[in-house]
Every structure is written in C-alpha cells, then in structure tokens.
Tab-separated table of C-alpha atoms in Angstrom:
chain	number	residue	atom	x	y	z
A	1	MET	CA	-57.882	111.395	-18.302
A	2	SER	CA	-59.103	114.353	-20.367
A	3	ILE	CA	-55.749	116.080	-19.808
A	4	VAL	CA	-53.927	112.943	-20.985
A	5	ASN	CA	-56.166	112.681	-24.061
A	6	GLN	CA	-55.503	116.344	-24.914
A	7	LEU	CA	-51.763	115.748	-24.495
A	8	PHE	CA	-51.848	112.845	-26.961
A	9	ARG	CA	-53.974	114.789	-29.444
A	10	LYS	CA	-51.738	117.874	-29.369
A	11	ALA	CA	-48.542	115.834	-29.650
A	12	SER	CA	-46.903	115.248	-33.016
A	13	PRO	CA	-46.898	111.620	-34.251
A	14	GLN	CA	-43.276	111.190	-33.134
A	15	GLN	CA	-44.055	112.653	-29.714
A	16	GLY	CA	-47.095	110.376	-29.595
A	17	ILE	CA	-44.901	107.291	-30.088
A	18	VAL	CA	-42.597	108.417	-27.264
A	19	LEU	CA	-45.588	109.089	-24.983
A	20	TYR	CA	-47.040	105.639	-25.682
A	21	TYR	CA	-43.738	103.997	-24.743
A	22	LEU	CA	-43.558	106.120	-21.583
A	23	VAL	CA	-47.073	104.966	-20.669
A	24	ALA	CA	-45.990	101.363	-21.335
A	25	ILE	CA	-43.063	101.807	-18.921
A	26	ILE	CA	-45.373	103.222	-16.236
A	27	VAL	CA	-47.781	100.290	-16.707
A	28	ALA	CA	-44.858	97.827	-16.564
A	29	PHE	CA	-43.596	99.488	-13.356
A	30	LEU	CA	-47.051	99.182	-11.755
A	31	LEU	CA	-47.386	95.543	-12.870
A	32	LEU	CA	-44.023	94.712	-11.284
A	33	ASN	CA	-45.326	96.098	-7.968
A	34	ILE	CA	-48.435	93.880	-7.848
A	35	PRO	CA	-48.546	91.648	-4.740
A	36	GLY	CA	-47.250	88.175	-5.530
A	37	VAL	CA	-44.841	89.287	-8.258
A	38	HIS	CA	-41.819	88.930	-5.947
A	39	LYS	CA	-40.756	85.871	-4.039
A	40	PRO	CA	-41.705	85.858	-0.319
A	41	GLY	CA	-39.502	88.190	1.740
A	42	VAL	CA	-37.879	89.823	-1.302
A	43	LYS	CA	-37.947	93.616	-1.507
A	44	VAL	CA	-36.787	95.600	-4.528
A	45	ALA	CA	-35.906	99.304	-4.489
A	46	PRO	CA	-38.263	101.441	-6.641
A	47	ILE	CA	-35.416	102.561	-8.929
A	48	ASP	CA	-34.460	98.917	-9.552
A	49	THR	CA	-38.082	98.023	-10.343
A	50	LEU	CA	-38.224	100.974	-12.741
A	51	PHE	CA	-34.954	99.795	-14.281
A	52	VAL	CA	-36.405	96.306	-14.899
A	53	ALA	CA	-39.572	97.905	-16.351
A	54	VAL	CA	-37.545	100.053	-18.780
A	55	SER	CA	-35.310	97.085	-19.610
A	56	GLY	CA	-38.372	94.936	-20.318
A	57	VAL	CA	-40.239	97.460	-22.477
A	58	SER	CA	-37.052	98.292	-24.387
A	59	VAL	CA	-36.287	94.518	-24.540
A	60	THR	CA	-32.750	95.181	-23.355
A	61	GLY	CA	-32.119	92.641	-20.606
A	62	LEU	CA	-29.866	94.696	-18.354
A	63	THR	CA	-31.028	94.243	-14.779
A	64	PRO	CA	-29.705	95.287	-11.354
A	65	VAL	CA	-31.409	92.279	-9.707
A	66	ASN	CA	-31.223	88.531	-10.224
A	67	ILE	CA	-34.510	87.597	-11.960
A	68	SER	CA	-34.517	83.988	-10.710
A	69	GLU	CA	-33.961	85.020	-7.079
A	70	THR	CA	-36.305	88.018	-7.120
A	71	TYR	CA	-39.506	87.109	-9.014
A	72	SER	CA	-42.102	84.387	-8.512
A	73	THR	CA	-43.768	82.323	-11.263
A	74	PHE	CA	-46.443	85.021	-11.450
A	75	GLY	CA	-43.635	87.565	-11.781
A	76	TYR	CA	-42.194	85.565	-14.699
A	77	ILE	CA	-45.569	85.778	-16.468
A	78	ILE	CA	-45.655	89.563	-15.952
A	79	ILE	CA	-42.107	89.887	-17.324
A	80	LEU	CA	-43.034	87.758	-20.355
A	81	LEU	CA	-45.996	90.066	-21.003
A	82	ILE	CA	-43.735	93.134	-20.748
A	83	LEU	CA	-41.150	91.580	-23.105
A	84	ASN	CA	-43.817	90.885	-25.718
A	85	ILE	CA	-45.223	94.413	-25.437
A	86	GLY	CA	-41.727	95.826	-25.922
A	87	GLY	CA	-40.637	93.333	-28.579
A	88	ILE	CA	-43.702	93.359	-30.803
A	89	GLY	CA	-44.188	97.081	-30.208
A	90	VAL	CA	-46.548	99.183	-28.113
A	91	MET	CA	-48.544	100.310	-31.162
A	92	ALA	CA	-48.772	96.733	-32.470
A	93	ILE	CA	-50.208	95.473	-29.177
A	94	GLY	CA	-52.556	98.476	-29.025
A	95	THR	CA	-53.741	97.802	-32.576
A	96	LEU	CA	-54.375	94.143	-31.758
A	97	LEU	CA	-56.506	95.163	-28.766
A	98	TRP	CA	-58.430	97.675	-30.925
A	99	VAL	CA	-59.135	94.925	-33.480
A	100	VAL	CA	-60.247	92.439	-30.789
A	101	LEU	CA	-62.514	95.036	-29.144
A	102	GLY	CA	-63.919	96.067	-32.525
A	103	LYS	CA	-62.738	99.670	-32.130
A	104	HIS	CA	-62.390	101.814	-35.262
A	105	ILE	CA	-58.763	102.527	-36.099
A	106	GLY	CA	-58.596	106.098	-37.334
A	107	ILE	CA	-56.048	108.105	-39.302
A	108	ARG	CA	-54.194	109.171	-36.158
A	109	GLU	CA	-53.730	105.580	-34.973
A	110	ARG	CA	-52.658	104.421	-38.442
A	111	GLN	CA	-50.095	107.227	-38.577
A	112	LEU	CA	-48.623	106.134	-35.235
A	113	ILE	CA	-48.507	102.498	-36.385
A	114	MET	CA	-46.752	103.634	-39.572
A	115	LEU	CA	-44.071	105.530	-37.633
A	116	ASP	CA	-43.562	102.798	-35.039
A	117	ASN	CA	-42.883	100.289	-37.824
A	118	ASN	CA	-40.862	102.582	-40.142
A	119	LYS	CA	-43.406	102.424	-42.950
A	120	GLU	CA	-43.580	105.119	-45.622
A	121	SER	CA	-47.365	104.970	-46.105
A	122	MET	CA	-50.461	104.238	-44.022
A	123	SER	CA	-51.937	101.706	-46.450
A	124	GLY	CA	-52.079	98.171	-45.068
A	125	THR	CA	-50.822	99.155	-41.606
A	126	VAL	CA	-53.423	97.149	-39.671
A	127	LYS	CA	-52.837	94.013	-41.765
A	128	LEU	CA	-49.091	94.498	-41.272
A	129	ILE	CA	-49.525	94.566	-37.492
A	130	ILE	CA	-51.697	91.446	-37.463
A	131	ASP	CA	-49.127	89.632	-39.630
A	132	ILE	CA	-46.296	90.728	-37.312
A	133	VAL	CA	-48.122	89.577	-34.170
A	134	ARG	CA	-48.981	86.223	-35.771
A	135	ALA	CA	-45.387	85.705	-36.921
A	136	MET	CA	-43.900	86.568	-33.527
A	137	LEU	CA	-46.316	84.388	-31.551
A	138	LEU	CA	-45.781	81.474	-33.954
A	139	ILE	CA	-41.979	81.746	-33.682
A	140	GLU	CA	-42.193	81.949	-29.870
A	141	ALA	CA	-44.576	78.969	-29.715
A	142	VAL	CA	-42.410	76.727	-31.892
A	143	GLY	CA	-39.300	77.690	-29.917
A	144	ALA	CA	-41.080	77.118	-26.587
A	145	ILE	CA	-42.304	73.639	-27.604
A	146	LEU	CA	-38.874	72.497	-28.809
A	147	LEU	CA	-37.047	73.885	-25.767
A	148	SER	CA	-39.621	72.640	-23.221
A	149	PHE	CA	-39.372	69.061	-24.469
A	150	TYR	CA	-35.582	69.286	-24.492
A	151	PHE	CA	-35.298	70.867	-21.030
A	152	TYR	CA	-37.492	68.090	-19.598
A	153	ARG	CA	-34.653	65.646	-20.290
A	154	ASP	CA	-32.490	67.502	-17.740
A	155	ILE	CA	-35.037	68.930	-15.298
A	156	HIS	CA	-37.535	66.000	-15.148
A	157	ASP	CA	-40.241	68.410	-14.004
A	158	ILE	CA	-42.980	69.233	-16.520
A	159	LYS	CA	-43.966	72.563	-14.935
A	160	GLU	CA	-40.377	73.827	-14.645
A	161	SER	CA	-39.521	72.622	-18.154
A	162	ILE	CA	-42.488	74.459	-19.690
A	163	ILE	CA	-41.824	77.671	-17.728
A	164	GLN	CA	-38.135	77.680	-18.667
A	165	GLY	CA	-38.857	76.714	-22.289
A	166	ILE	CA	-41.423	79.506	-22.728
A	167	PHE	CA	-39.268	82.097	-20.955
A	168	VAL	CA	-36.111	81.328	-22.955
A	169	SER	CA	-38.054	81.265	-26.239
A	170	VAL	CA	-39.751	84.622	-25.595
A	171	SER	CA	-36.537	86.178	-24.255
A	172	ALA	CA	-34.592	85.037	-27.336
A	173	THR	CA	-37.250	85.938	-29.933
A	174	THR	CA	-37.889	89.389	-28.456
A	175	ASN	CA	-34.120	89.747	-27.866
A	176	GLY	CA	-35.040	90.529	-24.263
A	177	GLY	CA	-31.962	88.874	-22.771
A	178	LEU	CA	-33.572	88.197	-19.376
A	179	ASP	CA	-33.256	84.710	-17.926
A	180	ILE	CA	-34.678	82.763	-14.980
A	181	THR	CA	-31.704	80.463	-14.394
A	182	GLY	CA	-29.436	83.133	-12.939
A	183	GLU	CA	-26.677	81.926	-15.265
A	184	SER	CA	-28.158	82.837	-18.659
A	185	LEU	CA	-27.258	79.964	-21.048
A	186	ILE	CA	-23.858	79.164	-19.521
A	187	PRO	CA	-25.137	75.706	-18.368
A	188	TYR	CA	-25.785	74.954	-22.077
A	189	ALA	CA	-22.390	76.203	-23.279
A	190	THR	CA	-21.645	72.852	-24.960
A	191	ASP	CA	-25.225	71.999	-25.906
A	192	TYR	CA	-25.295	72.859	-29.594
A	193	PHE	CA	-28.946	71.877	-30.076
A	194	VAL	CA	-30.170	74.505	-27.592
A	195	GLN	CA	-27.728	77.084	-28.930
A	196	THR	CA	-28.777	76.511	-32.553
A	197	ILE	CA	-32.473	76.949	-31.720
A	198	ILE	CA	-31.791	80.132	-29.755
A	199	ILE	CA	-29.528	81.580	-32.474
A	200	PHE	CA	-32.356	81.066	-34.979
A	201	LEU	CA	-34.851	82.698	-32.584
A	202	ILE	CA	-32.522	85.676	-32.091
A	203	ILE	CA	-32.066	86.093	-35.852
A	204	LEU	CA	-35.798	85.815	-36.583
A	205	GLY	CA	-36.535	88.483	-33.984
A	206	SER	CA	-33.798	90.933	-34.941
A	207	ILE	CA	-33.527	90.672	-38.734
A	208	GLY	CA	-36.667	92.798	-39.181
A	209	PHE	CA	-40.382	92.066	-39.538
A	210	PRO	CA	-40.537	93.262	-43.186
A	211	VAL	CA	-37.840	90.722	-44.102
A	212	LEU	CA	-39.809	87.879	-42.482
A	213	LEU	CA	-43.035	88.917	-44.228
A	214	GLU	CA	-41.311	89.204	-47.617
A	215	VAL	CA	-39.745	85.753	-47.201
A	216	LYS	CA	-43.178	84.394	-46.284
A	217	ALA	CA	-44.694	86.001	-49.412
A	218	TYR	CA	-41.896	84.540	-51.549
A	219	ILE	CA	-42.332	81.032	-50.112
A	220	THR	CA	-46.128	81.031	-50.473
A	221	ASN	CA	-45.905	82.536	-54.013
A	222	ARG	CA	-48.877	84.799	-53.346
A	223	ILE	CA	-47.441	87.711	-55.335
A	224	PRO	CA	-46.800	87.201	-59.087
A	225	ASN	CA	-43.332	88.254	-60.342
A	226	PHE	CA	-42.243	88.746	-56.739
A	227	ARG	CA	-39.075	90.813	-56.158
A	228	PHE	CA	-37.357	91.368	-52.838
A	229	THR	CA	-37.148	95.041	-51.888
A	230	LEU	CA	-33.842	96.883	-51.614
A	231	PHE	CA	-34.462	97.140	-47.850
A	232	THR	CA	-34.628	93.350	-47.492
A	233	LYS	CA	-31.537	92.794	-49.640
A	234	ILE	CA	-29.413	95.360	-47.773
A	235	THR	CA	-30.702	94.259	-44.370
A	236	THR	CA	-30.111	90.538	-44.936
A	237	VAL	CA	-26.637	90.903	-46.482
A	238	THR	CA	-25.492	93.390	-43.814
A	239	TYR	CA	-26.936	91.337	-40.955
A	240	LEU	CA	-25.212	88.137	-42.100
A	241	ALA	CA	-21.953	89.966	-42.874
A	242	ILE	CA	-21.818	91.496	-39.381
A	243	LEU	CA	-22.687	88.117	-37.833
A	244	ILE	CA	-19.801	86.420	-39.675
A	245	VAL	CA	-17.310	89.259	-39.086
A	246	GLY	CA	-18.280	89.282	-35.400
A	247	MET	CA	-17.731	85.533	-35.081
A	248	ILE	CA	-14.345	85.643	-36.854
A	249	GLY	CA	-13.272	88.671	-34.804
A	250	ILE	CA	-14.064	86.981	-31.472
A	251	LEU	CA	-12.337	83.774	-32.609
A	252	LEU	CA	-9.164	85.630	-33.616
A	253	ILE	CA	-8.964	87.916	-30.567
A	254	GLU	CA	-9.704	85.169	-28.025
A	255	SER	CA	-7.783	82.332	-29.735
A	256	HIS	CA	-5.012	82.816	-27.149
A	257	GLY	CA	-7.382	83.954	-24.414
A	258	VAL	CA	-10.650	82.466	-23.122
A	259	LEU	CA	-10.972	80.095	-26.103
A	260	LYS	CA	-7.448	78.706	-25.743
A	261	GLY	CA	-7.545	74.979	-25.027
A	262	HIS	CA	-11.095	74.501	-26.326
A	263	SER	CA	-11.819	72.236	-29.289
A	264	TRP	CA	-12.536	73.845	-32.672
A	265	HIS	CA	-16.292	73.198	-32.423
A	266	GLU	CA	-16.521	74.613	-28.887
A	267	SER	CA	-14.627	77.752	-29.954
A	268	PHE	CA	-16.774	78.039	-33.090
A	269	PHE	CA	-20.070	77.911	-31.168
A	270	TYR	CA	-18.812	80.214	-28.399
A	271	ALA	CA	-17.859	82.836	-31.007
A	272	LEU	CA	-20.972	82.298	-33.158
A	273	PHE	CA	-23.346	82.600	-30.211
A	274	GLN	CA	-21.637	85.703	-28.823
A	275	SER	CA	-21.689	87.342	-32.258
A	276	SER	CA	-25.410	86.603	-32.705
A	277	THR	CA	-26.310	87.750	-29.198
A	278	THR	CA	-24.644	91.155	-29.728
A	279	ARG	CA	-27.372	91.912	-32.303
A	280	SER	CA	-29.422	92.880	-29.207
A	281	ALA	CA	-30.253	89.558	-27.560
A	282	GLY	CA	-28.158	89.707	-24.379
A	283	LEU	CA	-28.100	85.962	-23.661
A	284	GLN	CA	-24.664	84.441	-23.176
A	285	THR	CA	-22.935	81.057	-23.085
A	286	ILE	CA	-19.781	82.460	-21.489
A	287	ASP	CA	-19.285	85.183	-18.888
A	288	VAL	CA	-18.284	88.215	-20.972
A	289	SER	CA	-16.270	89.595	-18.046
A	290	GLN	CA	-13.755	86.815	-18.853
A	291	PHE	CA	-13.120	88.270	-22.309
A	292	SER	CA	-10.169	90.587	-22.908
A	293	ASP	CA	-10.674	94.346	-23.115
A	294	ALA	CA	-10.066	94.120	-26.876
A	295	THR	CA	-12.944	91.650	-27.291
A	296	ASN	CA	-15.298	93.727	-25.144
A	297	LEU	CA	-14.345	96.819	-27.152
A	298	PHE	CA	-15.092	94.906	-30.370
A	299	MET	CA	-18.395	93.523	-29.038
A	300	GLY	CA	-19.368	97.030	-27.916
A	301	GLY	CA	-19.053	98.121	-31.549
A	302	LEU	CA	-21.330	95.260	-32.636
A	303	MET	CA	-23.919	96.277	-30.014
A	304	PHE	CA	-23.680	99.896	-31.190
A	305	ILE	CA	-24.688	98.764	-34.698
A	306	GLY	CA	-27.452	96.623	-33.228
A	307	SER	CA	-30.212	94.889	-35.166
A	308	SER	CA	-32.307	95.746	-38.228
A	309	PRO	CA	-34.989	98.456	-38.447
A	310	SER	CA	-38.586	97.360	-37.706
A	311	SER	CA	-37.312	94.592	-35.453
A	312	VAL	CA	-37.161	93.979	-31.715
A	313	GLY	CA	-33.661	95.444	-31.367
A	314	GLY	CA	-31.940	98.790	-31.004
A	315	GLY	CA	-28.653	100.459	-31.942
A	316	ILE	CA	-28.079	102.589	-35.030
A	317	ARG	CA	-29.447	99.592	-37.044
A	318	THR	CA	-27.868	97.535	-39.812
A	319	THR	CA	-29.199	99.656	-42.699
A	320	THR	CA	-27.699	102.818	-41.216
A	321	PHE	CA	-24.312	101.108	-40.962
A	322	ALA	CA	-24.627	99.694	-44.498
A	323	ILE	CA	-25.507	103.076	-46.026
A	324	LEU	CA	-22.547	104.728	-44.264
A	325	ILE	CA	-20.169	102.068	-45.628
A	326	LEU	CA	-21.707	102.261	-49.134
A	327	PHE	CA	-21.380	106.061	-49.056
A	328	LEU	CA	-17.663	105.807	-48.267
A	329	ILE	CA	-17.178	103.226	-51.038
A	330	ASN	CA	-19.090	105.297	-53.609
A	331	TYR	CA	-17.751	108.699	-52.506
A	332	LYS	CA	-15.815	110.696	-55.101
A	333	PRO	CA	-14.208	113.869	-53.629
A	334	ASN	CA	-14.272	115.874	-56.857
A	335	ALA	CA	-17.757	114.837	-57.994
A	336	GLU	CA	-20.651	117.296	-57.652
A	337	LYS	CA	-22.965	114.457	-56.650
A	338	SER	CA	-21.896	111.109	-55.241
A	339	GLY	CA	-24.826	108.697	-55.450
A	340	VAL	CA	-24.958	105.592	-53.252
A	341	LYS	CA	-25.789	102.473	-55.258
A	342	ALA	CA	-26.628	98.916	-54.209
A	343	PHE	CA	-28.200	95.964	-56.057
A	344	ASN	CA	-28.721	98.019	-59.227
A	345	ARG	CA	-30.620	100.682	-57.302
A	346	GLU	CA	-29.700	104.162	-56.053
A	347	ILE	CA	-30.444	104.984	-52.434
A	348	HIS	CA	-32.518	108.088	-51.811
A	349	SER	CA	-30.494	111.130	-50.671
A	350	GLN	CA	-32.858	111.637	-47.713
A	351	ASP	CA	-32.008	108.151	-46.400
A	352	ILE	CA	-28.301	108.983	-46.648
A	353	GLN	CA	-28.831	112.204	-44.666
A	354	ARG	CA	-30.872	110.317	-42.064
A	355	SER	CA	-28.112	107.719	-41.710
A	356	PHE	CA	-25.502	110.387	-40.966
A	357	ALA	CA	-27.887	112.152	-38.570
A	358	VAL	CA	-28.568	108.884	-36.696
A	359	PHE	CA	-24.852	108.057	-36.535
A	360	ALA	CA	-23.894	111.541	-35.287
A	361	ILE	CA	-26.634	111.635	-32.616
A	362	ALA	CA	-25.777	108.070	-31.514
A	363	ILE	CA	-22.091	108.970	-31.088
A	364	PHE	CA	-23.042	112.076	-29.115
A	365	LEU	CA	-25.489	110.251	-26.806
A	366	THR	CA	-23.172	107.324	-26.064
A	367	PHE	CA	-20.211	109.701	-25.502
A	368	LEU	CA	-22.331	111.844	-23.157
A	369	GLY	CA	-23.516	108.746	-21.296
A	370	MET	CA	-19.947	107.507	-20.880
A	371	PHE	CA	-18.780	110.925	-19.706
A	372	ILE	CA	-21.482	111.109	-17.013
A	373	MET	CA	-20.863	107.544	-15.830
A	374	LEU	CA	-17.093	108.085	-15.714
A	375	LEU	CA	-17.652	111.160	-13.527
A	376	VAL	CA	-19.786	109.114	-11.136
A	377	GLU	CA	-18.242	105.632	-11.346
A	378	GLY	CA	-14.748	106.298	-12.749
A	379	ARG	CA	-12.896	105.433	-9.536
A	380	GLN	CA	-14.795	102.187	-9.030
A	381	PHE	CA	-15.021	100.660	-12.507
A	382	ASN	CA	-12.781	100.193	-15.531
A	383	ILE	CA	-13.539	102.461	-18.527
A	384	ILE	CA	-14.073	99.359	-20.711
A	385	HIS	CA	-16.737	98.071	-18.291
A	386	ILE	CA	-18.563	101.409	-18.447
A	387	TYR	CA	-18.210	101.547	-22.241
A	388	PHE	CA	-19.608	98.005	-22.499
A	389	GLU	CA	-22.586	98.867	-20.281
A	390	ILE	CA	-23.330	102.015	-22.318
A	391	MET	CA	-23.231	100.193	-25.655
A	392	SER	CA	-25.311	97.354	-24.266
A	393	ALA	CA	-28.002	99.808	-23.121
A	394	PHE	CA	-28.015	101.833	-26.352
A	395	GLY	CA	-28.099	98.680	-28.501
A	396	THR	CA	-30.837	97.266	-26.208
A	397	CYS	CA	-28.634	94.200	-25.918
A	398	GLY	CA	-28.407	93.409	-22.207
A	399	LEU	CA	-24.924	91.899	-22.045
A	400	SER	CA	-23.032	93.026	-18.971
A	401	THR	CA	-19.680	92.509	-17.317
A	402	GLY	CA	-21.586	92.269	-14.025
A	403	ILE	CA	-21.503	95.862	-12.775
A	404	THR	CA	-25.176	96.829	-13.325
A	405	GLY	CA	-26.351	96.014	-9.789
A	406	ASP	CA	-23.509	98.036	-8.213
A	407	LEU	CA	-24.110	101.236	-10.189
A	408	SER	CA	-25.341	104.421	-8.550
A	409	GLY	CA	-28.797	105.892	-9.154
A	410	VAL	CA	-27.388	108.475	-11.595
A	411	SER	CA	-25.748	105.794	-13.747
A	412	LYS	CA	-28.931	103.709	-13.749
A	413	VAL	CA	-30.891	106.732	-14.981
A	414	VAL	CA	-28.336	107.231	-17.778
A	415	LEU	CA	-28.700	103.584	-18.839
A	416	MET	CA	-32.512	103.795	-18.675
A	417	CYS	CA	-32.491	106.842	-20.954
A	418	LEU	CA	-30.243	105.070	-23.476
A	419	MET	CA	-32.385	101.913	-23.374
A	420	PHE	CA	-35.508	103.979	-23.982
A	421	ILE	CA	-33.980	105.933	-26.884
A	422	GLY	CA	-32.581	102.726	-28.368
A	423	ARG	CA	-36.042	101.125	-28.411
A	424	VAL	CA	-38.026	104.166	-29.592
A	425	GLY	CA	-35.533	104.742	-32.402
A	426	LEU	CA	-33.242	107.660	-33.110
A	427	ILE	CA	-35.298	108.963	-36.055
A	428	SER	CA	-38.387	109.379	-33.836
A	429	PHE	CA	-36.156	110.832	-31.120
A	430	ILE	CA	-34.598	113.391	-33.495
A	431	ILE	CA	-37.895	114.440	-35.104
A	432	MET	CA	-39.557	114.689	-31.688
A	433	PHE	CA	-37.245	117.576	-30.778
A	434	SER	CA	-36.579	119.122	-34.188
A	435	GLY	CA	-40.104	118.674	-35.531
A	436	ASN	CA	-41.187	118.042	-39.121
A	437	ARG	CA	-40.159	121.354	-40.604
A	438	GLU	CA	-41.662	122.639	-43.806
A	439	PRO	CA	-39.295	122.560	-46.815
A	440	ALA	CA	-37.562	125.875	-47.432
A	441	LYS	CA	-39.309	128.041	-50.045
A	442	PHE	CA	-36.083	129.800	-50.976
A	443	HIS	CA	-32.317	129.161	-50.944
A	444	PHE	CA	-29.396	131.342	-49.896
A	445	PRO	CA	-26.341	131.730	-52.184
A	446	LYS	CA	-24.003	128.725	-51.908
A	447	GLU	CA	-20.390	129.044	-50.797
A	448	ARG	CA	-17.690	126.382	-50.458
A	449	VAL	CA	-16.128	125.489	-47.087
A	450	GLN	CA	-12.826	123.638	-46.666
A	451	ILE	CA	-13.337	120.136	-45.275
A	452	GLY	CA	-10.742	117.786	-43.773
C-alpha cells in the first residue's frame, strides 16, 4: 500500500486521474468475480469480464456477453454500482465518500476533482461534486419510478418491474447502454412514452453537468443578474443541432431502406431515438446491423463527436466540434490573427489549440485502432462493422452491429483502450504523456511555411 501511495503522490494530477480510473477498473473486475454475480452454471472468460468492467467504468455498453443470460440479480446490482461510478466520475464518488466519512479534502484531492470535471479553478469543487451527485441520483430516481410503474403494466411482476425500471433508468442516465432484456429497447420500438422518457434521461446525462447546474440556478433565481456562460450556450446549441441533424440524416438515408413502409411517426421516433443514443447512450430501438453502410458510417461520425464535456459521455465532445466549425467559419487566410467568436464573446486561443490537438489525436487513435483490427479481423468482418465498433468504443457509446462477442483478444484489448481513453478524456490523456511544460522564456525567429 505504501508503494501505491507513493505512486499516487509522485504522479502528476493528470496521471493521478488515469491511475484512479485504472484502480476503478480493477475494483470493478474483482466485483464481477464475486460468487453469486453470475447465474448458476455460467462461466465467463477473464478477458470478457475485464471487458465488461472497462465498459462499465467507461459507461460504454459494449459487451462480449449477453447481460441478461450471464448475470444474476446480484450481478445487476454490481453492474449498476459500476455504471454510477463511471457515469458520475471516480473522483466524484471518492469525494462523496470522503465527505460521508468526515475526511479532510486537501489541495491534491481538490486538484484531481477539478481536472476530472474540467474546471479551471479549485474553488467550490466539493460543492460542485455534491450538486452533481444529487442531480444524477434525482434524475435516476425519477426515471426509475416512472419506468417501473409503466413496466408493471406489461410484466405484472413488482420485483421484475422495479429491477428493469431501475436498470434502464441508470443505464440511460449514465449513458451506459447495458440492458437486462437481451434486446435493448427493441420491444418498446413503438412505445413512445418509454422512448420519450429515455431520450430525456440520455440528454440530461450527456449534455454536461455544468449545463444542468446553471439551468437549476436560473430556475431557482438564486443568482442576481444571472447570465448563462459561453460554455453552456455553445454546448446546448451544438448538442441540439447535432441531435436534429442526426435525426434528419437517418430519416433521409433510410427513407428507402429500413424505414420504408413505416408510418411517419414510427420513422420519426426511430430516427430521433437513434440520433439521441449516438451521443454515447448505446441503447437502441432497432437493430443497427439492419441499417445501410451509409447510415452506419454517418452514425459513426456522430459517435466520434460524442457528448458534452463534464458529462457521462466520451468522444471528442460537442464543444471541440463546435470550436472547429467556428474556426473554419471565422478563418481569414490573409489575416494575421483569426479570432473565433460566438455569442458576442471571443474564444480563448488556448481552447482553439486544445480543440485541434484533441481532434488530431482522436483521428490518430481511431485510425490506429481500425488498422490493428483490420489486420486481425479483416477477413472475417466488413470494414464498416469494424469502423462502427471503433467509433462506438471511442465515443463510449456501446452501439454494435453484433460482432463484439466474436472478436479476438487483440481486438478486445484495442476496444478497451479506446473506451478507457474516451472516458478519461483526451486532454488528460495528452497532458499525461506530454506533461505540463513551462512556458518558453524565449522565442526563435519566425519563418513562413507554405500550407495547403
């Protein structure tokens, strides 16, 4: 234990975050091996258990095993615990335990909380965490109550209704994507009440905790002359724009495909749900393997963008995508400086640089992952299926064309690495290797280079 403590103390804050998530995965792996977690007679290979542990902590939802056929009711409870740890955040759960146990939260812990939640300062970090935990648990509870009562109409078993209601609510709110029906939400493909509740749960979990807290502050009028931050404005507009574009794109591409012959409201809800679930949720009302390659290519792009920063999701995040688009719109080739403006504000140059760094690293990692999987699985699976699996892992989404269980050990390791990086965040991942370098104290002479 002393060696572990020394390792955490010597690590940089970014390395500390990564180490905490690694510890969470190890704990999740051990919990999934407790006697009674699996159904009688069911045995799971260690690599598959590790895969489920990584998928749970990263709230991805990709799984090589059928959850409903593999895990007992006790196993469901363990998975729910893992999803909440991953969704709310390892540092958030740790902070909550420190508060409950009355432990002093020092500068080091506050710094880790700050980084895990993308805050710029350490002030108010503990209160932020408590507010986040309260908000998440409240959203999950309301969703679980509504769904449990509704499921009872079909199941007529109180215990099963409550278990399914809680599991679906937690899976949707944390964007975990795991399900205990074995069919995701396909049985409720024409049940718009269930779909509407789950879409709201997905949005509340993936739009970003700061957005939820700012909306709460606005509604309660606790802050005089309240003004939404630029982050909230960009995040909300981008999130809704991608949701709408995704829905329209799926409708147009599949109008003569899977959606042909369906009524307008069925097609609308199919497309709306699939667009919302690509934010990083992973639940589905239609088997995505039935979609055309064009649709899966399009949905892969949506998963690559992912959800908002400081949320339960992964991907490059909505703000990164928005800043890249705004940069292209505002770019002037002959101008010495091309500032990026939005909502009567100018975005900091460091955030623009970070956006390009995140985008470049994300492209490299997903390309490398695809290359490795094509080397190993290229003869067995279509390139679109591999691409879809890669984007689903990186975006911590969990949608799959059904090939996860048939992948080799090498491919599963690739997906686990992408899921982990997607949850930890690319900024922490980049800084962990490059380090926080001191600003240069001098500059070399500048010289122009031809571009394009």
